[in-house]
Tab-separated table of C-alpha atoms in Angstrom:
chain	number	residue	atom	x	y	z
N	1	MET	CA	11.327	-4.112	-11.051
N	2	LYS	CA	11.930	-4.013	-14.774
N	3	LYS	CA	8.316	-3.983	-15.822
N	4	LYS	CA	6.723	-2.085	-12.976
N	5	LEU	CA	3.656	-0.022	-13.840
N	6	THR	CA	3.374	3.639	-12.929
N	7	ILE	CA	-0.006	2.928	-11.344
N	8	ILE	CA	-1.381	-0.588	-11.069
N	9	MET	CA	-4.642	-0.777	-12.993
N	10	THR	CA	-7.392	-2.582	-11.122
N	11	THR	CA	-10.811	-4.003	-11.909
N	12	VAL	CA	-13.881	-2.216	-10.611
N	13	LEU	CA	-14.676	-5.098	-8.281
N	14	SER	CA	-13.128	-3.336	-5.306
N	15	GLY	CA	-15.490	-0.423	-5.834
N	16	ALA	CA	-18.186	-2.501	-4.178
N	17	LEU	CA	-17.114	-1.575	-0.679
N	18	LEU	CA	-17.527	2.147	-1.151
N	19	ALA	CA	-20.278	2.197	-3.745
N	20	GLY	CA	-22.376	-0.315	-1.839
N	21	CYS	CA	-21.867	1.245	1.577
N	22	GLY	CA	-25.156	1.658	3.342
N	23	ASN	CA	-26.885	-0.930	1.118
N	24	THR	CA	-28.437	1.647	-1.166
N	25	ALA	CA	-28.857	1.696	-4.907
N	26	GLU	CA	-28.998	5.483	-4.903
N	27	THR	CA	-25.257	5.775	-5.435
N	28	ASN	CA	-24.659	7.406	-8.783
N	29	SER	CA	-23.310	5.021	-11.390
N	30	THR	CA	-20.095	6.791	-12.196
N	31	ALA	CA	-16.785	5.118	-12.744
N	32	SER	CA	-15.050	7.559	-10.410
N	33	SER	CA	-16.765	6.239	-7.292
N	34	SER	CA	-15.777	2.720	-8.279
N	35	ALA	CA	-12.188	3.684	-8.866
N	36	ALA	CA	-12.077	5.587	-5.596
N	37	ALA	CA	-12.948	2.508	-3.617
N	38	SER	CA	-10.608	0.387	-5.698
N	39	ALA	CA	-7.689	2.604	-4.806
N	40	SER	CA	-8.790	3.044	-1.195
N	41	LEU	CA	-8.532	-0.675	-0.489
N	42	SER	CA	-4.782	-0.373	-0.768
N	43	GLY	CA	-4.887	1.467	2.541
N	44	SER	CA	-3.319	4.618	1.145
N	45	VAL	CA	-6.092	7.023	2.073
N	46	ASP	CA	-8.865	7.613	4.576
N	47	THR	CA	-11.848	5.980	2.887
N	48	GLU	CA	-14.430	7.349	5.307
N	49	ALA	CA	-13.180	10.900	4.915
N	50	LEU	CA	-13.334	10.685	1.166
N	51	GLN	CA	-16.577	8.786	0.846
N	52	GLY	CA	-18.803	11.835	0.823
N	53	THR	CA	-16.510	13.676	-1.547
N	54	VAL	CA	-16.399	10.843	-4.042
N	55	SER	CA	-20.137	10.218	-3.935
N	56	ASP	CA	-21.022	13.886	-4.115
N	57	SER	CA	-18.782	14.368	-7.122
N	58	ALA	CA	-21.121	12.206	-9.162
N	59	THR	CA	-23.878	14.652	-9.972
N	60	THR	CA	-25.349	13.122	-13.069
N	61	GLU	CA	-26.869	9.722	-13.748
N	62	GLU	CA	-25.305	7.897	-16.656
N	63	SER	CA	-26.814	4.969	-18.491
N	64	VAL	CA	-24.790	1.844	-17.794
N	65	VAL	CA	-23.579	-0.117	-20.797
N	66	PRO	CA	-23.038	-3.743	-19.742
N	67	LEU	CA	-19.652	-5.231	-20.527
N	68	THR	CA	-20.030	-7.730	-23.363
N	69	GLU	CA	-19.046	-11.383	-23.046
N	70	ASP	CA	-15.757	-10.805	-24.850
N	71	GLY	CA	-14.873	-8.115	-22.342
N	72	TYR	CA	-14.134	-10.756	-19.682
N	73	LEU	CA	-10.913	-12.728	-19.511
N	74	SER	CA	-12.702	-16.088	-19.304
N	75	TYR	CA	-13.733	-15.630	-22.941
N	76	TYR	CA	-10.139	-16.132	-24.064
N	77	THR	CA	-7.552	-18.908	-24.003
N	78	ALA	CA	-4.417	-17.551	-22.369
N	79	SER	CA	-2.030	-19.674	-24.413
N	80	ASP	CA	-3.236	-17.875	-27.549
N	81	TYR	CA	-1.588	-14.712	-26.244
N	82	VAL	CA	1.448	-15.903	-24.294
N	83	THR	CA	3.964	-18.719	-24.593
N	84	LEU	CA	5.323	-19.609	-21.193
N	85	GLY	CA	9.027	-19.847	-20.569
N	86	GLU	CA	10.589	-20.995	-17.313
N	87	TYR	CA	8.387	-20.078	-14.360
N	88	LYS	CA	8.965	-22.776	-11.716
N	89	GLY	CA	11.957	-23.083	-9.430
N	90	LEU	CA	13.063	-19.528	-10.126
N	91	GLU	CA	15.731	-18.247	-7.750
N	92	VAL	CA	14.693	-15.045	-5.990
N	93	LYS	CA	16.476	-13.002	-3.367
N	94	VAL	CA	14.746	-12.016	-0.136
N	95	PRO	CA	16.072	-10.219	2.943
N	96	ILE	CA	17.273	-12.329	5.867
N	97	VAL	CA	14.601	-12.581	8.553
N	98	ASP	CA	16.395	-11.151	11.568
N	99	VAL	CA	14.204	-9.681	14.300
N	100	THR	CA	16.343	-8.128	17.036
N	101	ASP	CA	15.498	-7.279	20.631
N	102	GLU	CA	15.712	-3.628	19.555
N	103	ASP	CA	13.028	-4.249	16.910
N	104	VAL	CA	10.812	-5.841	19.541
N	105	GLN	CA	11.338	-2.962	21.960
N	106	GLU	CA	10.569	-0.367	19.293
N	107	THR	CA	7.325	-2.152	18.424
N	108	LEU	CA	6.400	-2.384	22.102
N	109	LEU	CA	6.829	1.361	22.429
N	110	SER	CA	5.257	2.421	19.157
N	111	SER	CA	2.268	0.062	19.192
N	112	TYR	CA	1.506	-0.743	22.814
N	113	SER	CA	2.720	2.137	24.987
N	114	SER	CA	-0.717	3.819	25.069
N	115	SER	CA	-2.180	0.703	26.709
N	116	PHE	CA	-0.079	1.055	29.843
N	117	THR	CA	-0.107	3.587	32.651
N	118	ALA	CA	3.224	5.274	33.252
N	119	THR	CA	4.214	6.158	36.826
N	120	GLU	CA	6.901	8.656	37.798
N	121	VAL	CA	10.401	7.224	38.066
N	122	THR	CA	12.051	8.025	41.419
N	123	ASP	CA	15.003	5.627	41.588
N	124	ARG	CA	16.957	7.286	38.759
N	125	THR	CA	17.114	10.637	36.948
N	126	ASP	CA	18.370	9.783	33.453
N	127	VAL	CA	16.119	9.346	30.433
N	128	GLN	CA	16.071	5.797	29.084
N	129	LEU	CA	14.505	4.030	26.131
N	130	GLY	CA	10.866	3.322	26.984
N	131	ASP	CA	10.481	6.227	29.387
N	132	THR	CA	7.802	8.860	28.984
N	133	ALA	CA	9.640	12.148	29.265
N	134	ASN	CA	7.675	15.280	30.089
N	135	ILE	CA	9.471	18.004	28.139
N	136	ASP	CA	9.448	21.627	27.107
N	137	TYR	CA	11.039	22.271	23.726
N	138	VAL	CA	11.784	25.054	21.261
N	139	GLY	CA	12.721	24.304	17.655
N	140	LYS	CA	15.021	26.830	15.974
N	141	TYR	CA	16.670	27.207	12.587
N	142	ALA	CA	20.313	26.209	12.984
N	143	ASP	CA	21.687	29.177	11.040
N	144	THR	CA	19.698	31.982	12.680
N	145	LEU	CA	18.527	30.335	15.939
N	146	GLU	CA	15.123	31.836	15.192
N	147	ALA	CA	12.212	29.703	16.414
N	148	PHE	CA	10.159	28.212	13.599
N	149	ASP	CA	6.376	27.940	13.575
N	150	GLY	CA	4.960	24.824	15.169
N	151	GLY	CA	8.221	23.853	16.820
N	152	THR	CA	7.507	24.941	20.391
N	153	ASP	CA	5.579	23.187	23.163
N	154	SER	CA	5.653	22.729	26.927
N	155	GLY	CA	4.613	19.907	29.214
N	156	TYR	CA	4.619	17.431	26.332
N	157	ASP	CA	4.685	13.733	27.241
N	158	LEU	CA	6.952	11.904	24.785
N	159	VAL	CA	7.495	8.148	24.814
N	160	ILE	CA	11.183	7.677	24.066
N	161	GLY	CA	11.518	5.202	21.224
N	162	SER	CA	7.993	5.596	19.896
N	163	GLY	CA	9.120	7.365	16.736
N	164	THR	CA	6.666	10.200	17.387
N	165	PHE	CA	9.161	12.924	16.495
N	166	ILE	CA	11.550	13.179	13.550
N	167	PRO	CA	14.475	10.725	13.485
N	168	GLY	CA	17.143	11.550	16.044
N	169	PHE	CA	14.995	13.643	18.376
N	170	GLU	CA	14.170	10.925	20.877
N	171	ASP	CA	17.628	9.347	20.685
N	172	GLY	CA	19.085	12.752	21.471
N	173	LEU	CA	17.300	12.797	24.828
N	174	ILE	CA	18.516	9.395	26.048
N	175	GLY	CA	20.875	9.924	28.980
N	176	ALA	CA	19.694	13.475	29.667
N	177	GLU	CA	19.023	14.221	33.354
N	178	VAL	CA	15.746	15.397	34.818
N	179	GLY	CA	15.914	19.165	35.256
N	180	SER	CA	18.561	19.606	32.569
N	181	THR	CA	18.286	21.412	29.239
N	182	VAL	CA	19.915	19.937	26.149
N	183	ASP	CA	20.310	20.983	22.528
N	184	VAL	CA	19.521	18.365	19.905
N	185	ASN	CA	20.921	19.165	16.449
N	186	LEU	CA	18.876	17.592	13.661
N	187	THR	CA	17.996	17.817	9.986
N	188	PHE	CA	14.392	17.460	8.901
N	189	PRO	CA	13.788	14.675	6.341
N	190	GLU	CA	13.875	15.753	2.704
N	191	ASP	CA	10.302	14.520	2.245
N	192	TYR	CA	8.940	16.245	5.354
N	193	GLY	CA	5.353	17.433	4.929
N	194	ALA	CA	6.050	21.097	5.733
N	195	GLU	CA	7.960	22.300	2.684
N	196	GLU	CA	9.672	25.138	4.557
N	197	LEU	CA	11.325	22.608	6.909
N	198	ALA	CA	12.116	19.775	4.489
N	199	GLY	CA	15.869	19.111	4.569
N	200	VAL	CA	16.488	22.059	6.910
N	201	ASP	CA	19.064	21.966	9.750
N	202	VAL	CA	17.516	22.818	13.113
N	203	VAL	CA	18.276	22.861	16.829
N	204	PHE	CA	15.770	21.725	19.434
N	205	THR	CA	16.376	23.103	22.904
N	206	VAL	CA	14.725	20.639	25.265
N	207	THR	CA	14.151	20.747	29.003
N	208	ILE	CA	13.475	17.468	30.834
N	209	ASN	CA	10.789	18.109	33.457
N	210	SER	CA	10.227	14.557	34.673
N	211	ILE	CA	10.312	10.943	33.544
N	212	SER	CA	7.870	8.106	34.054
N	213	ALA	CA	7.725	4.502	32.890
N	214	PRO	CA	5.071	1.789	32.625
N	215	SER	CA	5.148	-1.093	35.103
N	216	TYR	CA	3.525	-3.511	32.608
N	217	SER	CA	1.309	-4.874	35.334
N	218	GLU	CA	-0.259	-8.281	34.827
N	219	GLU	CA	-3.686	-6.653	34.862
N	220	GLU	CA	-2.884	-4.217	32.053
N	221	VAL	CA	-1.040	-6.807	29.952
N	222	THR	CA	-3.918	-9.276	30.247
N	223	ALA	CA	-6.350	-6.502	29.274
N	224	LEU	CA	-4.751	-6.468	25.800
N	225	GLY	CA	-6.757	-9.619	25.109
N	226	ILE	CA	-3.920	-11.510	23.417
N	227	GLU	CA	-4.183	-15.244	23.971
N	228	GLY	CA	-1.399	-16.558	26.225
N	229	VAL	CA	-0.028	-13.084	26.975
N	230	THR	CA	-0.220	-12.267	30.682
N	231	ASP	CA	2.998	-10.398	31.506
N	232	LYS	CA	5.710	-8.292	29.887
N	233	GLU	CA	7.890	-11.287	29.061
N	234	SER	CA	5.120	-13.116	27.197
N	235	LEU	CA	4.129	-9.865	25.473
N	236	LEU	CA	7.671	-9.408	24.171
N	237	ALA	CA	7.705	-13.031	22.963
N	238	TYR	CA	4.381	-12.464	21.169
N	239	ILE	CA	5.681	-9.298	19.505
N	240	LYS	CA	8.807	-11.100	18.299
N	241	GLU	CA	6.799	-13.975	16.835
N	242	ASP	CA	4.472	-11.503	15.138
N	243	LEU	CA	7.364	-9.517	13.640
N	244	ILE	CA	8.932	-12.728	12.313
N	245	ALA	CA	5.601	-13.779	10.779
N	246	GLN	CA	5.254	-10.352	9.149
N	247	ALA	CA	8.783	-10.517	7.746
N	248	GLU	CA	8.184	-14.002	6.357
N	249	GLU	CA	4.930	-12.851	4.742
N	250	GLU	CA	6.737	-9.878	3.195
N	251	ASN	CA	9.371	-12.257	1.850
N	252	LYS	CA	6.645	-14.387	0.311
N	253	GLU	CA	5.237	-11.296	-1.398
N	254	THR	CA	8.732	-10.345	-2.563
N	255	ALA	CA	9.250	-13.856	-3.927
N	256	SER	CA	5.906	-13.696	-5.705
N	257	SER	CA	6.555	-10.340	-7.368
N	258	SER	CA	10.162	-11.193	-8.250
N	259	ALA	CA	9.187	-14.565	-9.704
N	260	LEU	CA	6.385	-12.901	-11.668
N	261	GLU	CA	8.872	-10.453	-13.186
N	262	MET	CA	11.223	-13.290	-14.090
N	263	ALA	CA	8.397	-15.373	-15.581
N	264	TYR	CA	7.391	-12.299	-17.586
N	265	ASP	CA	10.927	-11.919	-18.937
N	266	ASN	CA	11.009	-15.604	-19.845
N	267	ALA	CA	7.656	-15.538	-21.681
N	268	THR	CA	6.805	-14.548	-25.242
N	269	PHE	CA	3.724	-12.462	-26.003
N	270	VAL	CA	1.711	-11.773	-29.128
N	271	GLU	CA	1.899	-8.356	-30.716
N	272	GLU	CA	-1.807	-7.483	-30.384
N	273	PHE	CA	-4.503	-8.080	-27.790
N	274	PRO	CA	-8.306	-7.939	-28.234
N	275	GLU	CA	-9.413	-4.355	-28.625
N	276	VAL	CA	-12.353	-4.811	-26.260
N	277	LEU	CA	-9.965	-5.820	-23.464
N	278	VAL	CA	-7.595	-2.966	-24.212
N	279	ASP	CA	-10.510	-0.525	-24.068
N	280	ARG	CA	-11.711	-2.053	-20.798
N	281	PHE	CA	-8.372	-1.678	-19.063
N	282	ILE	CA	-7.821	1.820	-20.387
N	283	ALA	CA	-11.219	2.754	-18.913
N	284	ASP	CA	-10.325	1.141	-15.580
N	285	TYR	CA	-7.015	2.989	-15.573
N	286	GLU	CA	-8.772	6.290	-16.242
N	287	ASP	CA	-11.226	5.552	-13.416
N	288	THR	CA	-8.327	5.002	-11.018
N	289	ILE	CA	-6.732	8.264	-12.134
N	290	GLU	CA	-10.026	10.063	-11.516
N	291	TYR	CA	-9.918	8.824	-7.948
N	292	TYR	CA	-6.413	10.175	-7.460
N	293	MET	CA	-7.545	13.484	-8.895
N	294	GLN	CA	-10.294	13.664	-6.270
N	295	MET	CA	-7.840	12.704	-3.545
N	296	TYR	CA	-5.464	15.487	-4.544
N	297	SER	CA	-8.342	17.950	-4.591
N	298	TYR	CA	-9.650	16.794	-1.200
N	299	TYR	CA	-6.337	16.776	0.642
N	300	TYR	CA	-4.228	19.364	-1.158
N	301	GLY	CA	-6.654	21.576	-3.043
N	302	VAL	CA	-4.918	20.654	-6.304
N	303	THR	CA	-7.254	20.371	-9.274
N	304	TYR	CA	-6.784	18.945	-12.751
N	305	THR	CA	-8.867	19.636	-15.825
N	306	SER	CA	-8.950	16.022	-16.962
N	307	VAL	CA	-7.441	12.570	-16.577
N	308	ASP	CA	-5.061	13.362	-19.420
N	309	ASP	CA	-4.015	16.560	-17.666
N	310	TYR	CA	-3.210	14.577	-14.492
N	311	ILE	CA	-1.141	12.025	-16.412
N	312	SER	CA	0.723	14.705	-18.314
N	313	GLN	CA	1.594	16.726	-15.212
N	314	ASN	CA	2.412	13.879	-12.812
N	315	PHE	CA	4.118	11.404	-15.132
N	316	GLY	CA	5.918	13.857	-17.387
N	317	ILE	CA	4.071	12.664	-20.484
N	318	ALA	CA	3.674	15.132	-23.346
N	319	ALA	CA	0.017	15.927	-23.987
N	320	GLU	CA	0.129	14.481	-27.489
N	321	GLU	CA	1.570	11.212	-26.109
N	322	VAL	CA	-0.990	10.579	-23.360
N	323	GLU	CA	-3.311	8.391	-25.445
N	324	THR	CA	-0.391	6.202	-26.494
N	325	TYR	CA	0.767	6.047	-22.885
N	326	LYS	CA	-2.633	4.813	-21.663
N	327	HIS	CA	-2.771	2.250	-24.441
N	328	ASP	CA	0.711	0.973	-23.538
N	329	GLN	CA	-0.249	0.726	-19.864
N	330	ALA	CA	-3.276	-1.394	-20.775
N	331	ILE	CA	-1.185	-3.695	-22.979
N	332	GLU	CA	1.381	-4.106	-20.213
N	333	GLN	CA	-1.338	-5.025	-17.737
N	334	LEU	CA	-2.864	-7.537	-20.127
N	335	LYS	CA	0.487	-9.236	-20.638
N	336	TYR	CA	0.781	-9.866	-16.902
N	337	ILE	CA	-2.833	-11.009	-16.694
N	338	PHE	CA	-2.526	-13.520	-19.522
N	339	LEU	CA	0.796	-14.702	-18.085
N	340	GLU	CA	-0.892	-15.455	-14.761
N	341	ARG	CA	-3.836	-17.153	-16.448
N	342	ALA	CA	-1.515	-19.284	-18.575
N	343	ILE	CA	0.302	-20.472	-15.443
N	344	VAL	CA	-2.994	-21.381	-13.775
N	345	ASP	CA	-4.065	-23.293	-16.899
N	346	ALA	CA	-0.725	-25.091	-17.216
N	347	GLU	CA	-0.790	-26.202	-13.592
N	348	GLY	CA	-4.438	-27.218	-13.601
N	349	ILE	CA	-5.232	-24.819	-10.768
N	350	GLU	CA	-8.991	-24.501	-10.295
N	351	ILE	CA	-11.148	-21.553	-9.275
N	352	THR	CA	-14.301	-23.034	-7.784
N	353	ASP	CA	-17.756	-21.513	-7.593
N	354	GLU	CA	-17.605	-22.007	-3.817
N	355	GLU	CA	-14.455	-19.888	-3.585
N	356	ILE	CA	-16.016	-17.141	-5.684
N	357	GLU	CA	-19.189	-17.084	-3.591
N	358	SER	CA	-17.200	-17.057	-0.340
N	359	GLU	CA	-15.109	-14.081	-1.423
N	360	LEU	CA	-18.165	-12.205	-2.680
N	361	LEU	CA	-20.023	-12.850	0.564
N	362	ASP	CA	-17.204	-11.127	2.474
N	363	ILE	CA	-17.322	-8.140	0.105
N	364	ALA	CA	-21.120	-7.999	0.145
N	365	THR	CA	-21.187	-8.106	3.948
N	366	GLN	CA	-18.675	-5.259	4.202
N	367	ALA	CA	-20.812	-3.287	1.749
N	368	GLY	CA	-23.902	-3.736	3.928
N	369	TYR	CA	-25.642	-6.553	2.052
N	370	THR	CA	-27.008	-9.685	3.709
N	371	ASP	CA	-26.588	-11.981	0.706
N	372	VAL	CA	-24.524	-12.258	-2.440
N	373	ASP	CA	-27.371	-12.205	-4.966
N	374	SER	CA	-28.675	-8.775	-3.925
N	375	PHE	CA	-25.156	-7.427	-4.007
N	376	VAL	CA	-24.544	-8.893	-7.469
N	377	GLU	CA	-27.791	-7.350	-8.719
N	378	PHE	CA	-26.786	-3.949	-7.387
N	379	TYR	CA	-23.332	-4.192	-8.881
N	380	THR	CA	-24.532	-5.301	-12.295
N	381	THR	CA	-27.153	-2.546	-12.403
N	382	THR	CA	-24.743	0.137	-11.209
N	383	TYR	CA	-21.565	-0.772	-13.078
N	384	GLY	CA	-22.637	-3.098	-15.881
N	385	ARG	CA	-20.100	-5.693	-14.788
N	386	ASP	CA	-20.582	-9.346	-13.843
N	387	VAL	CA	-19.091	-9.299	-10.372
N	388	ARG	CA	-18.667	-13.074	-10.315
N	389	GLU	CA	-16.512	-12.873	-13.432
N	390	LEU	CA	-14.463	-10.104	-11.846
N	391	GLU	CA	-13.940	-12.114	-8.674
N	392	ALA	CA	-12.879	-15.141	-10.709
N	393	GLU	CA	-10.321	-12.950	-12.470
N	394	GLN	CA	-9.011	-11.699	-9.144
N	395	LEU	CA	-8.723	-15.202	-7.674
N	396	THR	CA	-6.917	-16.426	-10.788
N	397	ALA	CA	-4.279	-13.732	-10.420
N	398	GLU	CA	-3.866	-14.437	-6.699
N	399	LYS	CA	-3.511	-18.193	-7.182
N	400	ALA	CA	-0.939	-17.718	-9.932
N	401	GLN	CA	1.105	-15.417	-7.731
N	402	ASP	CA	0.828	-17.805	-4.763
N	403	PHE	CA	2.012	-20.662	-6.995
N	404	LEU	CA	5.017	-18.658	-8.153
N	405	ALA	CA	5.972	-17.806	-4.560
N	406	GLU	CA	5.545	-21.383	-3.336
N	407	ASN	CA	7.629	-22.775	-6.189
N	408	ALA	CA	10.379	-20.185	-6.124
N	409	VAL	CA	13.741	-20.846	-4.497
N	410	MET	CA	14.195	-18.111	-1.909
N	411	VAL	CA	17.789	-17.090	-1.263
N	412	GLU	CA	18.208	-14.968	1.869
N	413	VAL	CA	20.649	-12.071	1.554
N	414	GLU	CA	21.405	-8.928	3.509
N	415	ALA	CA	18.766	-6.235	3.045
N	416	SER	CA	21.512	-3.786	2.022
N	417	GLU	CA	22.381	-6.018	-0.956
N	418	LEU	CA	18.797	-5.929	-2.170
N	419	GLU	CA	18.621	-2.167	-1.719
N	420	GLU	CA	21.792	-1.695	-3.761
N	421	GLU	CA	20.466	-3.924	-6.547
N	422	GLN	CA	17.152	-2.090	-6.594
N	423	ALA	CA	18.887	1.296	-6.721
N	424	ALA	CA	21.075	0.118	-9.619
N	425	GLU	CA	18.041	-1.266	-11.446
N	426	GLU	CA	16.096	1.982	-11.030
N	427	ALA	CA	19.094	3.985	-12.222
N	428	SER	CA	19.293	1.731	-15.285
N	429	GLU	CA	15.580	2.201	-15.962
N	430	ASP	CA	15.891	5.980	-15.636
N	431	ALA	CA	18.859	6.005	-18.009
N	432	SER	CA	16.939	3.871	-20.496
N	433	THR	CA	13.938	6.185	-20.266
N	434	ASP	CA	16.090	9.275	-20.767
N	435	SER	CA	17.817	7.650	-23.746
N	436	SER	CA	14.545	6.724	-25.432
N	437	ALA	CA	13.210	10.233	-24.916
N	438	GLU	CA	16.101	11.814	-26.778
């Protein structure tokens, strides 16, 4: 996307789930704990594992300075900062929704295989997709045939098609006979976690000890607790419907983001935004970066001396340019925010008090509170933010994006076409960045 942000800046509203966990006001009022939860809601990290680390990192109490009235978006009229161009009926490309039987089978194996008991296969001896193969294997470097660390095991039960091993491993065993030993020549992915194996050519020597397969008995299928699913056939139908629904939802999100980018390109923005808002979003951005710093430290033992140090090292920003970079990120975020708010205003889309309270009740409940008011009091005291204002801001953005998706014209194309366009766009962006840096 032309205007994509390096890291999406978020409000501190999402911090409620982690900061409020356990319904205690003893959590230290640091921005880092808020940002940690904000980032964790994206599903990118293990929140529970990090919770103690994030909380413990806040060792000093800081006085909370409440955000002033002009620090909230509701204080401003969006049309003062953006002039809308065309934003309805925009033509956006989405991948064709095409769920194959192979997709369904792969999902059955990867997501449901552990729910079924496999029994030894006696009427055939060849490994087939869906079988559980009991194997012995030795992984060796292709050039020296020396075994590499962590690449050897025996008596391992592998569901063929589950995607448990690196791409190509399981496919390489299909058709192999019980009792036979086969060599599977593979290359580890370039982004493989173990650096010494990333992109390396290897050979796995694999012995097939036995094969078993699930019977998908009516009892075990029914035990999944899926309404209307009582046998393998109905389970496969359910999986296919679910995959189609997921693909359609992804297309809606693609339409929303693409239409937002196009509406952005069609709009005209003022040169300057209120300083109090710029400062707020810079602070939120820094809080999010602090979370990522803690994540890197927790998982990889990598430490940074400051937020600016993190930005400089990870984004390739010269130290003397970091402040400008953060300022530009905040301005970019505000442009999108005012664009969304202008669309909501133009279309007369309402954010009701009932909607705000309903959303906050869900968040408060997850944070361990029994009512919204006690949660709001905690949040205001801890973070100095009006959580109802923050939720209203969030709902405004969501409704604007939903409107854009619902009013876009979705044109289905082959996924490969979209991938090629995205690759060309990214190459153009990189070239533009390199040119401006010269």
